[in-house]
């Protein structure tokens, strides 16, 4: 079992590493960049023999994250997403990257029958969870905002080498449930292009473990315990060239009159998902899919998730149920998953 938690600032998936990674003259050197981006702490760590190559790869990656954030953020007035929202009902010319993320978001919305829906923006704004404007809206406000959530009204196309997106009148895109994953995939590809063979891309706990660890072994990723302080994990996933993403109700929420309102919204009710799950992790080669799917599984709850996962055996997930803290994993995770919290019970989904 690894002995040191190197990175545990933000959350959901924690990169664990043995102290010995950095010792000894023959060990590869490492380089790191850390910055507040995408509303969270972004930390990129790379290992290799050529320090100059590592530094260049990291600088290019941080610049790329800044560029992609400027296209995809709802908090930046000039972003493509803000332009799409400000011009709802009309076609807007966007970058190919924006169209690609929106297309992937729609694909995941279709796959999850709308449990994940990138047109959730009107509800996200109304509730304001995670902002200083957070409040419990009235039923009529929720109904009005909910009526605007429908991914089937998003329209995308390409013409003359240009990309276009339109949302229905009054609709609002919010890519907060998928864009970090999509950006992690881009950074994974960029680092590989630059010759990096071993890296941890950590976008606020949305992790891509690139290649093998510098010891030539699998990475160890800890899953944040949903009911314990940050950095305390309940399980460890072995990962090689794979992403692990977690959604939980314990990161962004506010409390009013003793009720907790968290940031994962159920498009069918317009309210924070009344899920019996308290944490969902998805393990996937594609971080964008993992990001969208863990949000969707959280909304679905345990029973619907179990049916969904049986129908999609290619998706690997770890579900934690509230109350008794039972942990459920998909069958293919058996060989690379270790439950480290002895008080929790493990069940393998059929
Ligand atoms: P996830 O479960 O992955 O996603 C939850 C988020 O997805 C919600 O916050 C909401 O935005 C959206 N969502 C909720 N329900 C659904 C649903 N059913 N289907 C689809 N989507 C849903 N945060 C800041 O505080 N300030 C910033 O300036 C800021 N900028 C950002 C810029 C970008 C490009 C991105 C990707 C994120 C940014 N964020 C910012 C963070 C963002 O607001 C979310 O809090 C974050 O993406 C949630 O990620 P998560 O992994 O915690 O939860
Ligand atoms: Mg997500």
XYZ file of C-alpha atoms and ligand atoms in Angstrom:
404
model
C 0.000 0.000 0.000
C 1.334 3.447 -0.869
C 2.627 5.455 2.031
C 2.308 9.124 1.109
C -0.536 11.208 -0.205
C 1.208 13.645 -2.549
C -1.831 15.489 -3.835
C -5.008 15.798 -1.888
C -5.985 19.430 -2.168
C -9.199 19.265 -3.988
C -11.129 16.251 -3.539
C -12.662 13.467 -5.401
C -9.854 11.326 -6.753
C -6.524 11.451 -4.991
C -3.197 10.617 -6.515
C -1.224 8.429 -4.128
C 2.452 7.664 -4.482
C 5.140 5.863 -2.598
C 7.847 8.039 -1.059
C 10.486 6.047 -2.918
C 9.371 7.378 -6.314
C 11.528 10.451 -5.944
C 14.633 8.958 -4.350
C 17.863 7.636 -5.893
C 20.037 8.996 -8.694
C 18.649 6.722 -11.381
C 15.071 7.845 -10.751
C 13.536 10.054 -13.449
C 13.158 13.705 -12.575
C 9.753 15.293 -12.231
C 8.208 18.681 -12.873
C 4.922 20.175 -11.769
C 2.628 23.135 -12.430
C -0.229 24.102 -10.188
C -2.751 26.839 -10.741
C -6.327 27.856 -9.965
C -8.252 27.209 -13.192
C -11.704 25.906 -14.153
C -12.970 26.959 -10.728
C -10.645 24.480 -9.035
C -7.015 23.564 -8.412
C -5.337 22.218 -11.545
C -2.138 20.277 -10.974
C -0.050 18.651 -13.695
C 2.880 16.417 -12.730
C 5.202 14.772 -15.245
C 8.172 12.434 -14.931
C 11.000 11.745 -17.377
C 14.714 12.003 -18.064
C 14.654 15.260 -20.035
C 13.798 18.133 -17.681
C 13.626 20.722 -20.489
C 11.135 18.569 -22.403
C 9.008 18.182 -19.261
C 8.982 21.934 -18.599
C 7.992 22.738 -22.186
C 5.223 20.129 -22.135
C 3.854 21.560 -18.881
C 3.936 25.171 -20.077
C 2.150 24.210 -23.301
C -0.434 22.240 -21.314
C -1.204 25.101 -18.930
C -1.561 27.473 -21.897
C -3.923 24.995 -23.566
C -6.063 24.727 -20.413
C -6.333 28.530 -20.327
C -7.310 28.608 -24.012
C -9.950 25.882 -23.631
C -11.384 27.503 -20.491
C -11.760 30.739 -22.456
C -13.924 28.850 -24.983
C -15.992 26.676 -22.640
C -16.600 28.634 -19.437
C -20.009 30.101 -18.611
C -18.166 32.533 -16.347
C -16.272 34.216 -19.195
C -18.489 36.594 -21.178
C -16.531 36.175 -24.412
C -16.472 32.356 -24.385
C -18.204 30.338 -27.113
C -20.615 28.950 -24.521
C -21.562 32.448 -23.318
C -22.102 33.522 -26.933
C -24.312 30.492 -27.615
C -26.372 31.277 -24.499
C -26.637 35.008 -25.230
C -27.889 34.184 -28.741
C -30.269 31.341 -27.879
C -32.573 30.470 -30.757
C -29.922 31.551 -33.264
C -26.995 29.774 -34.887
C -23.585 30.826 -33.505
C -20.190 30.231 -35.137
C -17.895 28.483 -32.626
C -14.485 26.866 -32.488
C -14.250 23.209 -33.580
C -13.326 22.358 -29.973
C -16.563 23.790 -28.591
C -18.618 21.907 -31.152
C -16.756 18.701 -30.280
C -17.486 19.014 -26.529
C -21.137 19.885 -27.179
C -21.463 16.886 -29.530
C -19.981 14.573 -26.882
C -22.264 16.061 -24.246
C -25.311 15.382 -26.442
C -24.096 11.818 -27.065
C -23.885 11.230 -23.319
C -27.298 12.855 -22.804
C -28.806 10.444 -25.338
C -27.018 7.474 -23.779
C -28.291 8.339 -20.272
C -31.760 9.322 -21.456
C -31.256 12.872 -20.190
C -29.968 12.115 -16.672
C -26.942 14.045 -17.950
C -28.160 17.098 -19.854
C -25.813 19.938 -20.932
C -28.794 22.316 -21.337
C -29.048 22.349 -17.526
C -27.766 25.987 -17.537
C -31.083 27.680 -16.656
C -31.382 25.524 -13.509
C -27.697 25.922 -12.562
C -28.087 29.704 -12.727
C -31.386 29.680 -10.834
C -30.048 27.680 -7.889
C -26.625 29.374 -7.945
C -25.078 26.533 -5.961
C -21.382 27.180 -5.354
C -21.884 30.937 -5.781
C -22.782 33.686 -3.312
C -26.251 33.845 -4.889
C -27.235 30.311 -3.858
C -30.900 30.104 -2.789
C -33.933 27.835 -2.832
C -36.089 29.021 -5.754
C -39.896 28.912 -5.787
C -41.726 25.991 -7.445
C -42.837 28.204 -10.334
C -39.274 29.415 -10.941
C -38.071 25.796 -10.965
C -40.836 24.737 -13.376
C -40.022 27.607 -15.761
C -36.273 26.832 -15.749
C -36.859 23.078 -16.025
C -39.000 23.548 -19.140
C -35.884 24.916 -20.879
C -33.768 21.823 -20.162
C -33.879 19.546 -23.207
C -30.742 18.403 -25.041
C -32.851 17.402 -28.089
C -33.256 21.090 -28.965
C -29.506 21.616 -29.480
C -28.463 21.856 -33.092
C -24.902 21.510 -34.438
C -23.364 21.413 -37.865
C -20.297 22.184 -39.974
C -20.252 24.170 -43.188
C -17.325 25.345 -45.287
C -14.912 24.097 -42.601
C -16.654 26.174 -39.892
C -18.505 24.894 -36.820
C -21.898 26.117 -35.632
C -24.047 25.479 -32.548
C -27.555 26.680 -31.663
C -29.607 26.080 -28.532
C -33.379 26.537 -28.435
C -34.803 29.957 -27.513
C -34.202 30.659 -23.816
C -32.017 27.568 -23.377
C -28.633 27.731 -21.716
C -25.675 25.376 -22.036
C -23.548 24.484 -18.995
C -20.644 22.135 -19.646
C -19.561 21.966 -15.973
C -20.400 18.244 -15.877
C -18.186 17.242 -18.829
C -15.659 19.939 -19.804
C -13.052 19.130 -17.149
C -13.009 15.529 -18.399
C -12.789 16.629 -22.011
C -9.924 19.002 -21.217
C -8.131 16.187 -19.320
C -8.317 14.060 -22.504
C -6.833 16.928 -24.532
C -3.990 17.393 -22.057
C -3.321 13.655 -22.029
C -3.002 13.748 -25.846
C -0.876 16.911 -25.808
C 1.580 15.542 -23.222
C 1.952 12.333 -25.239
C 2.563 14.360 -28.416
C 5.336 16.199 -26.542
C 6.987 12.891 -25.645
C 5.827 12.569 -22.020
C 5.474 8.931 -20.955
C 4.433 9.273 -17.332
C 2.117 11.928 -15.864
C -0.765 12.709 -13.575
C -3.241 15.228 -14.953
C -5.320 16.400 -12.008
C -8.095 18.873 -12.815
C -9.672 19.315 -9.409
C -9.814 15.613 -8.646
C -10.742 14.680 -12.211
C -7.655 12.546 -12.860
C -5.956 11.188 -15.948
C -3.114 8.790 -15.137
C -0.928 8.884 -18.264
C 1.208 5.820 -19.018
C 2.746 3.998 -16.093
C 4.161 5.432 -12.884
C 7.890 6.357 -12.990
C 8.594 3.008 -11.342
C 7.161 1.227 -14.387
C 4.108 0.111 -12.436
C 0.447 1.012 -12.263
C -0.588 4.268 -10.577
C -2.503 4.151 -7.323
C -5.518 6.459 -7.221
C -7.410 6.905 -3.968
C -11.164 7.559 -4.042
C -12.123 10.335 -1.635
C -14.180 9.061 1.288
C -17.518 10.874 0.856
C -17.963 11.320 4.612
C -14.416 12.015 5.747
C -12.088 15.032 5.462
C -10.382 15.760 2.165
C -7.506 13.438 1.414
C -9.006 10.452 3.254
C -9.805 7.695 0.833
C -11.949 4.557 1.123
C -10.572 2.603 -1.837
C -7.658 2.471 -4.233
C -7.901 1.929 -7.995
C -4.862 0.729 -9.970
C -4.586 2.723 -13.171
C -2.458 2.676 -16.318
C -3.338 5.179 -19.023
C -6.783 5.641 -17.639
C -8.992 8.316 -16.135
C -10.885 8.177 -12.857
C -13.582 10.781 -12.229
C -15.874 11.166 -9.226
C -19.137 13.006 -8.676
C -20.439 13.488 -5.167
C -22.833 15.630 -3.210
C -20.168 16.564 -0.666
C -18.153 19.181 -2.607
C -20.479 22.000 -3.699
C -23.606 22.630 -1.678
C -25.377 25.058 0.640
C -27.647 24.486 3.599
C -30.975 26.177 4.333
C -33.278 25.312 7.240
C -31.292 22.166 7.926
C -31.580 20.864 4.347
C -28.511 20.376 2.179
C -28.785 21.430 -1.480
C -25.958 20.105 -3.669
C -24.905 20.945 -7.229
C -25.895 17.823 -9.167
C -29.352 18.593 -10.493
C -31.973 16.149 -11.668
C -33.259 17.466 -15.024
C -36.573 15.673 -14.452
C -37.350 17.494 -11.168
C -35.294 20.676 -11.528
C -33.906 20.096 -8.018
C -30.713 18.641 -6.541
C -30.844 14.911 -7.321
C -32.484 12.975 -4.475
C -29.998 10.186 -4.977
C -29.446 7.279 -2.602
C -25.823 7.414 -3.820
C -23.340 9.709 -2.088
C -20.445 9.194 -4.468
C -19.970 7.764 -7.953
C -16.645 7.156 -9.705
C -16.226 6.103 -13.319
C -13.016 4.552 -14.656
C -12.528 5.043 -18.390
C -9.990 5.582 -21.183
C -11.986 8.729 -22.029
C -12.149 11.239 -19.209
C -14.965 13.194 -20.916
C -17.223 10.143 -20.873
C -16.209 9.320 -17.290
C -17.062 12.900 -16.230
C -20.500 12.943 -17.871
C -21.373 9.394 -16.832
C -20.548 9.785 -13.147
C -22.819 12.848 -13.022
C -25.554 10.825 -14.761
C -25.193 7.736 -12.528
C -25.408 9.978 -9.467
C -28.720 11.373 -10.778
C -30.025 7.858 -11.574
C -29.382 6.437 -8.097
C -28.380 2.855 -7.308
C -31.148 0.770 -8.888
C -31.311 2.633 -12.190
C -27.480 2.764 -12.325
C -27.267 -1.007 -11.831
C -29.665 -1.585 -14.758
C -27.801 0.970 -16.915
C -24.387 -0.551 -16.147
C -25.630 -4.029 -16.978
C -26.764 -2.728 -20.361
C -23.391 -0.988 -20.872
C -20.738 -3.506 -19.723
C -17.989 -1.315 -21.221
C -18.533 1.274 -18.435
C -16.634 0.670 -15.157
C -18.005 2.313 -12.025
C -17.751 2.464 -8.226
C -20.990 3.466 -6.459
C -21.247 4.344 -2.760
C -24.679 4.163 -1.197
C -25.580 6.546 1.621
C -26.766 5.280 4.991
C -24.906 1.998 5.243
C -21.964 3.110 3.042
C -22.185 -0.040 0.908
C -19.814 0.004 -2.076
C -20.836 -1.478 -5.442
C -18.392 -2.077 -8.311
C -18.802 -3.342 -11.866
C -17.374 -6.850 -12.478
C -14.378 -5.784 -14.606
C -12.986 -3.625 -11.789
C -12.418 -6.650 -9.552
C -8.738 -7.053 -10.411
C -7.772 -3.398 -9.970
C -9.917 -2.215 -7.047
C -9.070 -2.455 -3.359
C -11.459 -1.411 -0.584
C -9.279 0.087 2.146
C -12.029 1.144 4.589
C -12.802 -1.968 6.616
C -16.141 -0.579 7.824
C -17.596 -0.559 4.305
C -19.094 -3.613 2.583
C -18.243 -4.440 -1.021
C -20.623 -5.928 -3.559
C -19.829 -6.733 -7.182
C -22.713 -5.815 -9.497
C -24.004 -8.675 -11.676
P -19.874 17.052 -11.849
O -20.815 16.068 -11.269
O -18.981 16.562 -12.911
O -20.727 18.189 -12.520
C -21.672 18.955 -11.832
C -21.784 20.230 -12.567
O -22.369 19.954 -13.857
C -22.700 21.237 -11.880
O -21.942 22.154 -11.108
C -23.374 21.871 -13.050
O -22.534 22.858 -13.614
C -23.517 20.740 -14.050
N -24.639 19.831 -13.828
C -25.431 19.651 -12.723
N -26.351 18.700 -12.938
C -26.148 18.253 -14.191
C -26.803 17.272 -14.996
N -27.836 16.556 -14.541
N -26.356 17.087 -16.263
C -25.325 17.813 -16.749
N -24.655 18.742 -16.038
C -25.082 18.954 -14.777
N -16.356 27.093 -10.904
C -16.249 28.287 -10.273
O -16.599 28.352 -9.095
N -15.765 29.392 -10.910
C -15.376 29.339 -12.202
O -14.936 30.348 -12.743
C -15.498 28.118 -12.918
N -15.135 28.017 -14.213
C -15.241 26.817 -14.860
C -14.878 26.738 -16.224
C -14.957 25.537 -16.901
C -14.579 25.468 -18.360
C -15.401 24.376 -16.207
C -15.485 23.043 -16.898
C -15.759 24.438 -14.874
C -15.702 25.660 -14.198
N -16.081 25.757 -12.851
C -15.999 26.973 -12.211
C -16.545 24.572 -12.087
C -17.992 24.227 -12.447
O -18.805 25.291 -12.124
C -18.492 23.005 -11.706
O -18.541 23.239 -10.340
C -17.634 21.851 -11.889
O -17.371 21.660 -13.253
C -18.363 20.671 -11.295
O -17.573 19.572 -11.477
P -17.647 18.350 -10.524
O -16.628 17.410 -11.025
O -17.596 18.809 -9.108
O -19.134 17.784 -10.682
Mg -19.218 15.106 -14.288
